[in-house]
Amino acid sequence: MSWLSSFPQMNEDTLRTLKKVIDENFRAFTRAYGDGIETLFTPLKWFLIEAERFTTQTPWPVIVILVAAIAWFASRNWRIVAGAVITLLLIGYFGMWEDAMRTISMIVVCTVLSIVIGLPIGIAMSRSDRLQSVVNPILDVMQTMPSFVYLIPVVMLLGIGKVPGLIAVVIYALPPMIRLTNLGIRLVDKDVLEAADAFGSSSWQKLKDVQLPLALPTIMAGINQTIMMALAMVVIAAMIGVQGLGQPVLKAIANQYFTLGIFNGLAIVGIAVVFDRVSQAYGRRLQKHLEVLHG
């Protein structure tokens, strides 16, 4: 029974050795391939810089009109349009315009990337139960792992800056896009698919003309959740150099600036509410449009 009493110590020694080996190998990998991996993300960095340049250098009346036009197109609701415009004007009035524009550009880029990555994965999952059984546990880990943990490997590989922050935000915000794309396509009425088969539709035609249009409201809900989760990461991403409303919040926490933290926190909330209302309204419009077409 002596081995039983020494088991915790043996286990601790084994774990210490294992951790040391993993850490050393990861550092060696970072030194060997870090620069090459960083080069792969150059187009992403260019996309983010251009988006930020557009939002920060475009005159504020143009941005307000553009946001109002997008809100009207998505919702056809004057209350939502007025809410979006008033939110932006208040952000500008309290001197947070530039940081807010940086945050909005980050969220837009993250959302676009999440759609580009998540939509094909969700479609592939909807076509294969085996792939779904493999991907679902990965998504579970991505959604339950503390958001700070995402920053560790990304920062070690790419350092501190915009791109590492963007990658961390995308990893955190991606699961809802994948899950709801998969769910939306799987919920398409089997009778509709059988009718498409009867008309001789190919697999691609069924996906493009039947499944994706009918799943679009659910996919829009996924986009909405992706935006909300990306905004939730704004303050945490500021810790590794992502500029925007998150940095003043961190500054306020470090220096006990109550009003600075509250105002910038409320600005994040305001942007989140605008994105949420606009995307939800667009999803409802799509749903009604599809009900009319298939009613």
PDB file of C-alpha atoms in Angstrom:
ATOM      1  CA  MET A   1       0.000   0.000   0.000  1.00  0.00           C
ATOM      2  CA  SER A   2       3.032   2.283   0.096  1.00  0.00           C
ATOM      3  CA  TRP A   3       2.489   3.288  -3.541  1.00  0.00           C
ATOM      4  CA  LEU A   4      -0.993   4.527  -2.582  1.00  0.00           C
ATOM      5  CA  SER A   5       0.365   7.023  -0.069  1.00  0.00           C
ATOM      6  CA  SER A   6       2.986   8.271  -2.549  1.00  0.00           C
ATOM      7  CA  PHE A   7       0.508   8.494  -5.442  1.00  0.00           C
ATOM      8  CA  PRO A   8      -0.326  12.239  -5.115  1.00  0.00           C
ATOM      9  CA  GLN A   9       3.375  13.151  -5.112  1.00  0.00           C
ATOM     10  CA  MET A  10       4.082  10.839  -8.082  1.00  0.00           C
ATOM     11  CA  ASN A  11       1.151  12.342  -9.937  1.00  0.00           C
ATOM     12  CA  GLU A  12       2.346  15.879  -9.160  1.00  0.00           C
ATOM     13  CA  ASP A  13       5.866  15.112 -10.422  1.00  0.00           C
ATOM     14  CA  THR A  14       4.494  13.570 -13.613  1.00  0.00           C
ATOM     15  CA  LEU A  15       2.257  16.566 -14.249  1.00  0.00           C
ATOM     16  CA  ARG A  16       5.097  19.004 -13.611  1.00  0.00           C
ATOM     17  CA  THR A  17       7.278  17.180 -16.129  1.00  0.00           C
ATOM     18  CA  LEU A  18       4.451  17.040 -18.679  1.00  0.00           C
ATOM     19  CA  LYS A  19       3.695  20.760 -18.309  1.00  0.00           C
ATOM     20  CA  LYS A  20       7.378  21.613 -18.683  1.00  0.00           C
ATOM     21  CA  VAL A  21       7.661  19.545 -21.894  1.00  0.00           C
ATOM     22  CA  ILE A  22       4.507  21.131 -23.384  1.00  0.00           C
ATOM     23  CA  ASP A  23       5.626  24.673 -22.475  1.00  0.00           C
ATOM     24  CA  GLU A  24       9.107  24.177 -23.918  1.00  0.00           C
ATOM     25  CA  ASN A  25       7.758  22.672 -27.142  1.00  0.00           C
ATOM     26  CA  PHE A  26       5.217  25.482 -27.541  1.00  0.00           C
ATOM     27  CA  ARG A  27       7.926  28.118 -27.035  1.00  0.00           C
ATOM     28  CA  ALA A  28      10.128  26.359 -29.587  1.00  0.00           C
ATOM     29  CA  PHE A  29       7.199  26.218 -32.033  1.00  0.00           C
ATOM     30  CA  THR A  30       6.521  29.933 -31.475  1.00  0.00           C
ATOM     31  CA  ARG A  31      10.142  30.893 -32.103  1.00  0.00           C
ATOM     32  CA  ALA A  32      10.351  28.722 -35.219  1.00  0.00           C
ATOM     33  CA  TYR A  33       7.020  29.471 -36.866  1.00  0.00           C
ATOM     34  CA  GLY A  34       5.652  32.610 -35.172  1.00  0.00           C
ATOM     35  CA  ASP A  35       6.823  34.988 -37.911  1.00  0.00           C
ATOM     36  CA  GLY A  36       5.451  32.747 -40.660  1.00  0.00           C
ATOM     37  CA  ILE A  37       2.078  32.434 -38.943  1.00  0.00           C
ATOM     38  CA  GLU A  38       1.966  36.203 -38.464  1.00  0.00           C
ATOM     39  CA  THR A  39       2.547  36.666 -42.202  1.00  0.00           C
ATOM     40  CA  LEU A  40      -0.517  34.505 -42.926  1.00  0.00           C
ATOM     41  CA  PHE A  41      -2.668  37.047 -41.096  1.00  0.00           C
ATOM     42  CA  THR A  42      -1.406  40.068 -43.066  1.00  0.00           C
ATOM     43  CA  PRO A  43      -4.594  40.275 -45.223  1.00  0.00           C
ATOM     44  CA  LEU A  44      -6.658  40.156 -42.038  1.00  0.00           C
ATOM     45  CA  LYS A  45      -4.617  42.989 -40.555  1.00  0.00           C
ATOM     46  CA  TRP A  46      -5.102  45.033 -43.747  1.00  0.00           C
ATOM     47  CA  PHE A  47      -8.877  44.414 -43.648  1.00  0.00           C
ATOM     48  CA  LEU A  48      -9.091  45.545 -40.025  1.00  0.00           C
ATOM     49  CA  ILE A  49      -6.931  48.639 -40.591  1.00  0.00           C
ATOM     50  CA  GLU A  50      -8.987  49.696 -43.619  1.00  0.00           C
ATOM     51  CA  ALA A  51     -12.269  49.180 -41.761  1.00  0.00           C
ATOM     52  CA  GLU A  52     -10.975  51.227 -38.838  1.00  0.00           C
ATOM     53  CA  ARG A  53      -9.691  53.939 -41.175  1.00  0.00           C
ATOM     54  CA  PHE A  54     -13.101  54.168 -42.845  1.00  0.00           C
ATOM     55  CA  THR A  55     -15.039  54.500 -39.583  1.00  0.00           C
ATOM     56  CA  THR A  56     -12.622  56.927 -37.893  1.00  0.00           C
ATOM     57  CA  GLN A  57     -11.812  59.169 -40.884  1.00  0.00           C
ATOM     58  CA  THR A  58     -15.261  59.420 -42.468  1.00  0.00           C
ATOM     59  CA  PRO A  59     -17.070  62.597 -41.282  1.00  0.00           C
ATOM     60  CA  TRP A  60     -19.496  61.848 -38.472  1.00  0.00           C
ATOM     61  CA  PRO A  61     -22.643  63.024 -40.336  1.00  0.00           C
ATOM     62  CA  VAL A  62     -21.886  60.487 -43.096  1.00  0.00           C
ATOM     63  CA  ILE A  63     -21.505  57.687 -40.535  1.00  0.00           C
ATOM     64  CA  VAL A  64     -24.772  58.642 -38.828  1.00  0.00           C
ATOM     65  CA  ILE A  65     -26.644  58.739 -42.153  1.00  0.00           C
ATOM     66  CA  LEU A  66     -25.099  55.399 -43.185  1.00  0.00           C
ATOM     67  CA  VAL A  67     -26.101  53.725 -39.899  1.00  0.00           C
ATOM     68  CA  ALA A  68     -29.610  55.190 -40.187  1.00  0.00           C
ATOM     69  CA  ALA A  69     -29.922  53.859 -43.745  1.00  0.00           C
ATOM     70  CA  ILE A  70     -28.771  50.377 -42.688  1.00  0.00           C
ATOM     71  CA  ALA A  71     -31.162  50.397 -39.722  1.00  0.00           C
ATOM     72  CA  TRP A  72     -34.067  51.450 -41.979  1.00  0.00           C
ATOM     73  CA  PHE A  73     -33.254  48.842 -44.623  1.00  0.00           C
ATOM     74  CA  ALA A  74     -33.063  46.095 -41.983  1.00  0.00           C
ATOM     75  CA  SER A  75     -36.052  47.045 -39.839  1.00  0.00           C
ATOM     76  CA  ARG A  76     -38.376  49.441 -41.705  1.00  0.00           C
ATOM     77  CA  ASN A  77     -38.997  50.847 -38.229  1.00  0.00           C
ATOM     78  CA  TRP A  78     -38.515  54.541 -37.495  1.00  0.00           C
ATOM     79  CA  ARG A  79     -38.143  53.908 -33.756  1.00  0.00           C
ATOM     80  CA  ILE A  80     -35.129  51.667 -34.316  1.00  0.00           C
ATOM     81  CA  VAL A  81     -33.636  54.193 -36.744  1.00  0.00           C
ATOM     82  CA  ALA A  82     -34.171  57.038 -34.259  1.00  0.00           C
ATOM     83  CA  GLY A  83     -32.675  54.947 -31.443  1.00  0.00           C
ATOM     84  CA  ALA A  84     -29.556  54.192 -33.502  1.00  0.00           C
ATOM     85  CA  VAL A  85     -29.092  57.858 -34.469  1.00  0.00           C
ATOM     86  CA  ILE A  86     -29.630  59.144 -30.918  1.00  0.00           C
ATOM     87  CA  THR A  87     -27.176  56.558 -29.546  1.00  0.00           C
ATOM     88  CA  LEU A  88     -24.467  57.664 -31.984  1.00  0.00           C
ATOM     89  CA  LEU A  89     -25.098  61.352 -31.294  1.00  0.00           C
ATOM     90  CA  LEU A  90     -24.850  60.797 -27.532  1.00  0.00           C
ATOM     91  CA  ILE A  91     -21.610  58.848 -27.983  1.00  0.00           C
ATOM     92  CA  GLY A  92     -20.198  61.751 -29.995  1.00  0.00           C
ATOM     93  CA  TYR A  93     -21.494  64.362 -27.521  1.00  0.00           C
ATOM     94  CA  PHE A  94     -19.692  62.681 -24.619  1.00  0.00           C
ATOM     95  CA  GLY A  95     -16.400  62.527 -26.541  1.00  0.00           C
ATOM     96  CA  MET A  96     -16.272  58.792 -27.247  1.00  0.00           C
ATOM     97  CA  TRP A  97     -16.755  58.903 -31.025  1.00  0.00           C
ATOM     98  CA  GLU A  98     -13.324  57.719 -32.162  1.00  0.00           C
ATOM     99  CA  ASP A  99     -13.159  54.832 -29.681  1.00  0.00           C
ATOM    100  CA  ALA A 100     -16.720  53.834 -30.589  1.00  0.00           C
ATOM    101  CA  MET A 101     -15.856  53.792 -34.298  1.00  0.00           C
ATOM    102  CA  ARG A 102     -12.840  51.574 -33.603  1.00  0.00           C
ATOM    103  CA  THR A 103     -15.060  49.210 -31.640  1.00  0.00           C
ATOM    104  CA  ILE A 104     -17.705  49.140 -34.387  1.00  0.00           C
ATOM    105  CA  SER A 105     -15.071  48.431 -37.060  1.00  0.00           C
ATOM    106  CA  MET A 106     -13.725  45.554 -34.930  1.00  0.00           C
ATOM    107  CA  ILE A 107     -17.214  44.098 -34.445  1.00  0.00           C
ATOM    108  CA  VAL A 108     -18.026  44.363 -38.170  1.00  0.00           C
ATOM    109  CA  VAL A 109     -14.776  42.619 -39.156  1.00  0.00           C
ATOM    110  CA  CYS A 110     -15.300  39.907 -36.503  1.00  0.00           C
ATOM    111  CA  THR A 111     -18.867  39.341 -37.683  1.00  0.00           C
ATOM    112  CA  VAL A 112     -17.817  39.062 -41.335  1.00  0.00           C
ATOM    113  CA  LEU A 113     -15.073  36.581 -40.424  1.00  0.00           C
ATOM    114  CA  SER A 114     -17.449  34.566 -38.237  1.00  0.00           C
ATOM    115  CA  ILE A 115     -19.935  34.329 -41.131  1.00  0.00           C
ATOM    116  CA  VAL A 116     -17.224  33.353 -43.627  1.00  0.00           C
ATOM    117  CA  ILE A 117     -15.872  30.646 -41.294  1.00  0.00           C
ATOM    118  CA  GLY A 118     -19.039  29.571 -39.495  1.00  0.00           C
ATOM    119  CA  LEU A 119     -21.492  29.304 -42.401  1.00  0.00           C
ATOM    120  CA  PRO A 120     -19.592  26.573 -44.332  1.00  0.00           C
ATOM    121  CA  ILE A 121     -18.898  24.623 -41.127  1.00  0.00           C
ATOM    122  CA  GLY A 122     -22.580  24.830 -40.131  1.00  0.00           C
ATOM    123  CA  ILE A 123     -23.662  23.682 -43.602  1.00  0.00           C
ATOM    124  CA  ALA A 124     -21.207  20.766 -43.476  1.00  0.00           C
ATOM    125  CA  MET A 125     -22.472  19.787 -39.997  1.00  0.00           C
ATOM    126  CA  SER A 126     -26.087  19.816 -41.199  1.00  0.00           C
ATOM    127  CA  ARG A 127     -25.164  17.275 -43.893  1.00  0.00           C
ATOM    128  CA  SER A 128     -23.223  14.882 -41.681  1.00  0.00           C
ATOM    129  CA  ASP A 129     -24.236  13.497 -38.277  1.00  0.00           C
ATOM    130  CA  ARG A 130     -20.702  12.195 -37.817  1.00  0.00           C
ATOM    131  CA  LEU A 131     -19.170  15.635 -38.363  1.00  0.00           C
ATOM    132  CA  GLN A 132     -21.754  17.132 -36.004  1.00  0.00           C
ATOM    133  CA  SER A 133     -20.769  14.654 -33.282  1.00  0.00           C
ATOM    134  CA  VAL A 134     -17.114  15.701 -33.731  1.00  0.00           C
ATOM    135  CA  VAL A 135     -17.625  19.483 -33.922  1.00  0.00           C
ATOM    136  CA  ASN A 136     -20.210  19.853 -31.126  1.00  0.00           C
ATOM    137  CA  PRO A 137     -17.779  18.973 -28.290  1.00  0.00           C
ATOM    138  CA  ILE A 138     -15.268  21.461 -29.728  1.00  0.00           C
ATOM    139  CA  LEU A 139     -17.958  24.162 -29.739  1.00  0.00           C
ATOM    140  CA  ASP A 140     -18.866  23.237 -26.168  1.00  0.00           C
ATOM    141  CA  VAL A 141     -15.249  23.782 -25.108  1.00  0.00           C
ATOM    142  CA  MET A 142     -15.058  27.084 -27.025  1.00  0.00           C
ATOM    143  CA  GLN A 143     -18.198  28.371 -25.305  1.00  0.00           C
ATOM    144  CA  THR A 144     -17.365  27.260 -21.763  1.00  0.00           C
ATOM    145  CA  MET A 145     -13.643  28.036 -21.640  1.00  0.00           C
ATOM    146  CA  PRO A 146     -12.919  31.348 -19.836  1.00  0.00           C
ATOM    147  CA  SER A 147     -12.335  34.101 -22.365  1.00  0.00           C
ATOM    148  CA  PHE A 148      -8.937  35.005 -20.859  1.00  0.00           C
ATOM    149  CA  VAL A 149      -7.639  31.567 -21.835  1.00  0.00           C
ATOM    150  CA  TYR A 150      -8.061  32.386 -25.542  1.00  0.00           C
ATOM    151  CA  LEU A 151      -5.543  35.189 -25.172  1.00  0.00           C
ATOM    152  CA  ILE A 152      -2.654  32.990 -23.977  1.00  0.00           C
ATOM    153  CA  PRO A 153      -1.779  30.981 -27.137  1.00  0.00           C
ATOM    154  CA  VAL A 154      -2.738  33.848 -29.456  1.00  0.00           C
ATOM    155  CA  VAL A 155      -0.469  36.342 -27.675  1.00  0.00           C
ATOM    156  CA  MET A 156       2.385  33.832 -27.464  1.00  0.00           C
ATOM    157  CA  LEU A 157       2.152  33.203 -31.230  1.00  0.00           C
ATOM    158  CA  LEU A 158       1.412  36.692 -32.527  1.00  0.00           C
ATOM    159  CA  GLY A 159       2.316  39.084 -29.724  1.00  0.00           C
ATOM    160  CA  ILE A 160       0.190  42.031 -28.637  1.00  0.00           C
ATOM    161  CA  GLY A 161      -1.842  44.007 -31.168  1.00  0.00           C
ATOM    162  CA  LYS A 162      -4.990  44.237 -33.235  1.00  0.00           C
ATOM    163  CA  VAL A 163      -4.778  40.894 -35.053  1.00  0.00           C
ATOM    164  CA  PRO A 164      -4.297  38.724 -31.920  1.00  0.00           C
ATOM    165  CA  GLY A 165      -7.249  40.510 -30.328  1.00  0.00           C
ATOM    166  CA  LEU A 166      -9.341  40.016 -33.441  1.00  0.00           C
ATOM    167  CA  ILE A 167      -8.537  36.287 -33.556  1.00  0.00           C
ATOM    168  CA  ALA A 168      -9.420  35.863 -29.868  1.00  0.00           C
ATOM    169  CA  VAL A 169     -12.747  37.667 -30.383  1.00  0.00           C
ATOM    170  CA  VAL A 170     -13.600  35.548 -33.442  1.00  0.00           C
ATOM    171  CA  ILE A 171     -12.833  32.296 -31.604  1.00  0.00           C
ATOM    172  CA  TYR A 172     -15.085  33.392 -28.740  1.00  0.00           C
ATOM    173  CA  ALA A 173     -17.928  34.623 -30.972  1.00  0.00           C
ATOM    174  CA  LEU A 174     -17.894  31.864 -33.614  1.00  0.00           C
ATOM    175  CA  PRO A 175     -19.856  28.981 -31.955  1.00  0.00           C
ATOM    176  CA  PRO A 176     -23.376  30.526 -32.195  1.00  0.00           C
ATOM    177  CA  MET A 177     -22.899  31.098 -35.923  1.00  0.00           C
ATOM    178  CA  ILE A 178     -21.963  27.458 -36.502  1.00  0.00           C
ATOM    179  CA  ARG A 179     -24.629  26.011 -34.200  1.00  0.00           C
ATOM    180  CA  LEU A 180     -27.549  28.042 -35.520  1.00  0.00           C
ATOM    181  CA  THR A 181     -26.584  27.545 -39.173  1.00  0.00           C
ATOM    182  CA  ASN A 182     -26.571  23.791 -38.550  1.00  0.00           C
ATOM    183  CA  LEU A 183     -29.857  23.972 -36.625  1.00  0.00           C
ATOM    184  CA  GLY A 184     -31.590  26.188 -39.190  1.00  0.00           C
ATOM    185  CA  ILE A 185     -30.792  23.877 -42.104  1.00  0.00           C
ATOM    186  CA  ARG A 186     -31.777  20.759 -40.138  1.00  0.00           C
ATOM    187  CA  LEU A 187     -35.153  22.336 -39.259  1.00  0.00           C
ATOM    188  CA  VAL A 188     -36.142  22.873 -42.894  1.00  0.00           C
ATOM    189  CA  ASP A 189     -39.393  20.999 -43.586  1.00  0.00           C
ATOM    190  CA  LYS A 190     -38.725  17.546 -45.067  1.00  0.00           C
ATOM    191  CA  ASP A 191     -41.793  17.904 -47.329  1.00  0.00           C
ATOM    192  CA  VAL A 192     -40.216  20.965 -48.960  1.00  0.00           C
ATOM    193  CA  LEU A 193     -37.006  19.017 -49.579  1.00  0.00           C
ATOM    194  CA  GLU A 194     -38.960  16.118 -51.065  1.00  0.00           C
ATOM    195  CA  ALA A 195     -40.737  18.552 -53.384  1.00  0.00           C
ATOM    196  CA  ALA A 196     -37.346  19.933 -54.472  1.00  0.00           C
ATOM    197  CA  ASP A 197     -36.143  16.380 -55.140  1.00  0.00           C
ATOM    198  CA  ALA A 198     -39.290  15.708 -57.179  1.00  0.00           C
ATOM    199  CA  PHE A 199     -38.430  18.681 -59.396  1.00  0.00           C
ATOM    200  CA  GLY A 200     -34.975  17.207 -60.000  1.00  0.00           C
ATOM    201  CA  SER A 201     -32.992  19.745 -57.941  1.00  0.00           C
ATOM    202  CA  SER A 202     -29.337  18.960 -57.401  1.00  0.00           C
ATOM    203  CA  SER A 203     -27.802  19.007 -53.926  1.00  0.00           C
ATOM    204  CA  TRP A 204     -26.338  22.483 -54.564  1.00  0.00           C
ATOM    205  CA  GLN A 205     -29.650  23.814 -55.893  1.00  0.00           C
ATOM    206  CA  LYS A 206     -31.500  22.492 -52.832  1.00  0.00           C
ATOM    207  CA  LEU A 207     -28.993  24.202 -50.546  1.00  0.00           C
ATOM    208  CA  LYS A 208     -28.962  27.504 -52.448  1.00  0.00           C
ATOM    209  CA  ASP A 209     -32.647  27.813 -53.348  1.00  0.00           C
ATOM    210  CA  VAL A 210     -34.433  25.964 -50.524  1.00  0.00           C
ATOM    211  CA  GLN A 211     -32.427  25.230 -47.385  1.00  0.00           C
ATOM    212  CA  LEU A 212     -30.461  28.474 -46.945  1.00  0.00           C
ATOM    213  CA  PRO A 213     -33.430  30.799 -47.681  1.00  0.00           C
ATOM    214  CA  LEU A 214     -35.685  28.890 -45.263  1.00  0.00           C
ATOM    215  CA  ALA A 215     -32.947  28.721 -42.625  1.00  0.00           C
ATOM    216  CA  LEU A 216     -32.078  32.415 -42.977  1.00  0.00           C
ATOM    217  CA  PRO A 217     -34.077  33.645 -39.938  1.00  0.00           C
ATOM    218  CA  THR A 218     -32.287  31.116 -37.717  1.00  0.00           C
ATOM    219  CA  ILE A 219     -28.939  32.020 -39.298  1.00  0.00           C
ATOM    220  CA  MET A 220     -29.700  35.692 -38.582  1.00  0.00           C
ATOM    221  CA  ALA A 221     -30.259  34.753 -34.939  1.00  0.00           C
ATOM    222  CA  GLY A 222     -26.779  33.195 -35.035  1.00  0.00           C
ATOM    223  CA  ILE A 223     -25.322  36.407 -36.459  1.00  0.00           C
ATOM    224  CA  ASN A 224     -27.087  38.369 -33.713  1.00  0.00           C
ATOM    225  CA  GLN A 225     -25.578  36.157 -31.008  1.00  0.00           C
ATOM    226  CA  THR A 226     -22.146  36.373 -32.642  1.00  0.00           C
ATOM    227  CA  ILE A 227     -22.300  40.186 -32.530  1.00  0.00           C
ATOM    228  CA  MET A 228     -23.336  40.154 -28.865  1.00  0.00           C
ATOM    229  CA  MET A 229     -20.507  37.796 -27.902  1.00  0.00           C
ATOM    230  CA  ALA A 230     -17.979  39.845 -29.866  1.00  0.00           C
ATOM    231  CA  LEU A 231     -19.062  42.979 -27.980  1.00  0.00           C
ATOM    232  CA  ALA A 232     -18.734  41.067 -24.697  1.00  0.00           C
ATOM    233  CA  MET A 233     -15.043  40.496 -25.554  1.00  0.00           C
ATOM    234  CA  VAL A 234     -14.279  44.173 -26.260  1.00  0.00           C
ATOM    235  CA  VAL A 235     -12.930  44.973 -22.790  1.00  0.00           C
ATOM    236  CA  ILE A 236     -10.937  41.731 -22.514  1.00  0.00           C
ATOM    237  CA  ALA A 237      -9.430  42.199 -26.006  1.00  0.00           C
ATOM    238  CA  ALA A 238      -8.324  45.693 -24.906  1.00  0.00           C
ATOM    239  CA  MET A 239      -5.871  43.964 -22.557  1.00  0.00           C
ATOM    240  CA  ILE A 240      -3.788  42.874 -25.555  1.00  0.00           C
ATOM    241  CA  GLY A 241      -3.807  46.154 -27.423  1.00  0.00           C
ATOM    242  CA  VAL A 242      -7.166  46.292 -29.216  1.00  0.00           C
ATOM    243  CA  GLN A 243      -8.155  49.947 -29.359  1.00  0.00           C
ATOM    244  CA  GLY A 244     -11.714  51.045 -28.758  1.00  0.00           C
ATOM    245  CA  LEU A 245     -14.126  51.520 -25.897  1.00  0.00           C
ATOM    246  CA  GLY A 246     -12.541  48.699 -23.926  1.00  0.00           C
ATOM    247  CA  GLN A 247      -9.293  50.575 -23.222  1.00  0.00           C
ATOM    248  CA  PRO A 248     -10.922  53.506 -21.366  1.00  0.00           C
ATOM    249  CA  VAL A 249     -12.851  50.953 -19.276  1.00  0.00           C
ATOM    250  CA  LEU A 250      -9.579  49.233 -18.304  1.00  0.00           C
ATOM    251  CA  LYS A 251      -8.032  52.632 -17.554  1.00  0.00           C
ATOM    252  CA  ALA A 252     -11.024  53.491 -15.376  1.00  0.00           C
ATOM    253  CA  ILE A 253     -10.656  50.224 -13.443  1.00  0.00           C
ATOM    254  CA  ALA A 254      -6.911  50.745 -12.913  1.00  0.00           C
ATOM    255  CA  ASN A 255      -7.227  54.389 -11.826  1.00  0.00           C
ATOM    256  CA  GLN A 256     -10.693  54.370 -10.226  1.00  0.00           C
ATOM    257  CA  TYR A 257     -12.159  56.813 -12.768  1.00  0.00           C
ATOM    258  CA  PHE A 258     -15.825  56.155 -12.086  1.00  0.00           C
ATOM    259  CA  THR A 259     -17.397  58.370 -14.768  1.00  0.00           C
ATOM    260  CA  LEU A 260     -14.929  57.267 -17.467  1.00  0.00           C
ATOM    261  CA  GLY A 261     -15.787  53.622 -16.851  1.00  0.00           C
ATOM    262  CA  ILE A 262     -19.548  54.208 -16.653  1.00  0.00           C
ATOM    263  CA  PHE A 263     -19.738  56.368 -19.795  1.00  0.00           C
ATOM    264  CA  ASN A 264     -17.665  53.992 -21.928  1.00  0.00           C
ATOM    265  CA  GLY A 265     -19.504  50.977 -20.499  1.00  0.00           C
ATOM    266  CA  LEU A 266     -22.828  52.590 -21.398  1.00  0.00           C
ATOM    267  CA  ALA A 267     -21.485  53.328 -24.896  1.00  0.00           C
ATOM    268  CA  ILE A 268     -20.716  49.607 -25.343  1.00  0.00           C
ATOM    269  CA  VAL A 269     -24.223  48.781 -24.118  1.00  0.00           C
ATOM    270  CA  GLY A 270     -25.722  51.332 -26.525  1.00  0.00           C
ATOM    271  CA  ILE A 271     -23.856  49.871 -29.503  1.00  0.00           C
ATOM    272  CA  ALA A 272     -24.889  46.363 -28.429  1.00  0.00           C
ATOM    273  CA  VAL A 273     -28.555  47.402 -28.233  1.00  0.00           C
ATOM    274  CA  VAL A 274     -28.414  49.023 -31.695  1.00  0.00           C
ATOM    275  CA  PHE A 275     -26.818  45.941 -33.274  1.00  0.00           C
ATOM    276  CA  ASP A 276     -29.271  43.678 -31.445  1.00  0.00           C
ATOM    277  CA  ARG A 277     -32.413  45.589 -32.437  1.00  0.00           C
ATOM    278  CA  VAL A 278     -31.367  46.002 -36.070  1.00  0.00           C
ATOM    279  CA  SER A 279     -30.351  42.349 -36.573  1.00  0.00           C
ATOM    280  CA  GLN A 280     -33.427  41.017 -34.753  1.00  0.00           C
ATOM    281  CA  ALA A 281     -35.730  43.259 -36.783  1.00  0.00           C
ATOM    282  CA  TYR A 282     -34.110  42.045 -39.991  1.00  0.00           C
ATOM    283  CA  GLY A 283     -34.584  38.436 -38.887  1.00  0.00           C
ATOM    284  CA  ARG A 284     -38.283  39.061 -38.199  1.00  0.00           C
ATOM    285  CA  ARG A 285     -38.710  40.713 -41.595  1.00  0.00           C
ATOM    286  CA  LEU A 286     -37.125  37.698 -43.280  1.00  0.00           C
ATOM    287  CA  GLN A 287     -39.419  35.376 -41.356  1.00  0.00           C
ATOM    288  CA  LYS A 288     -42.544  37.284 -42.411  1.00  0.00           C
ATOM    289  CA  HIS A 289     -41.354  37.455 -46.017  1.00  0.00           C
ATOM    290  CA  LEU A 290     -40.804  33.680 -46.112  1.00  0.00           C
ATOM    291  CA  GLU A 291     -44.189  33.023 -44.510  1.00  0.00           C
ATOM    292  CA  VAL A 292     -45.844  35.094 -47.250  1.00  0.00           C
ATOM    293  CA  LEU A 293     -43.926  33.255 -49.982  1.00  0.00           C
ATOM    294  CA  HIS A 294     -44.695  29.794 -48.619  1.00  0.00           C
ATOM    295  CA  GLY A 295     -48.087  30.555 -47.120  1.00  0.00           C
TER     296      GLY A 295
END
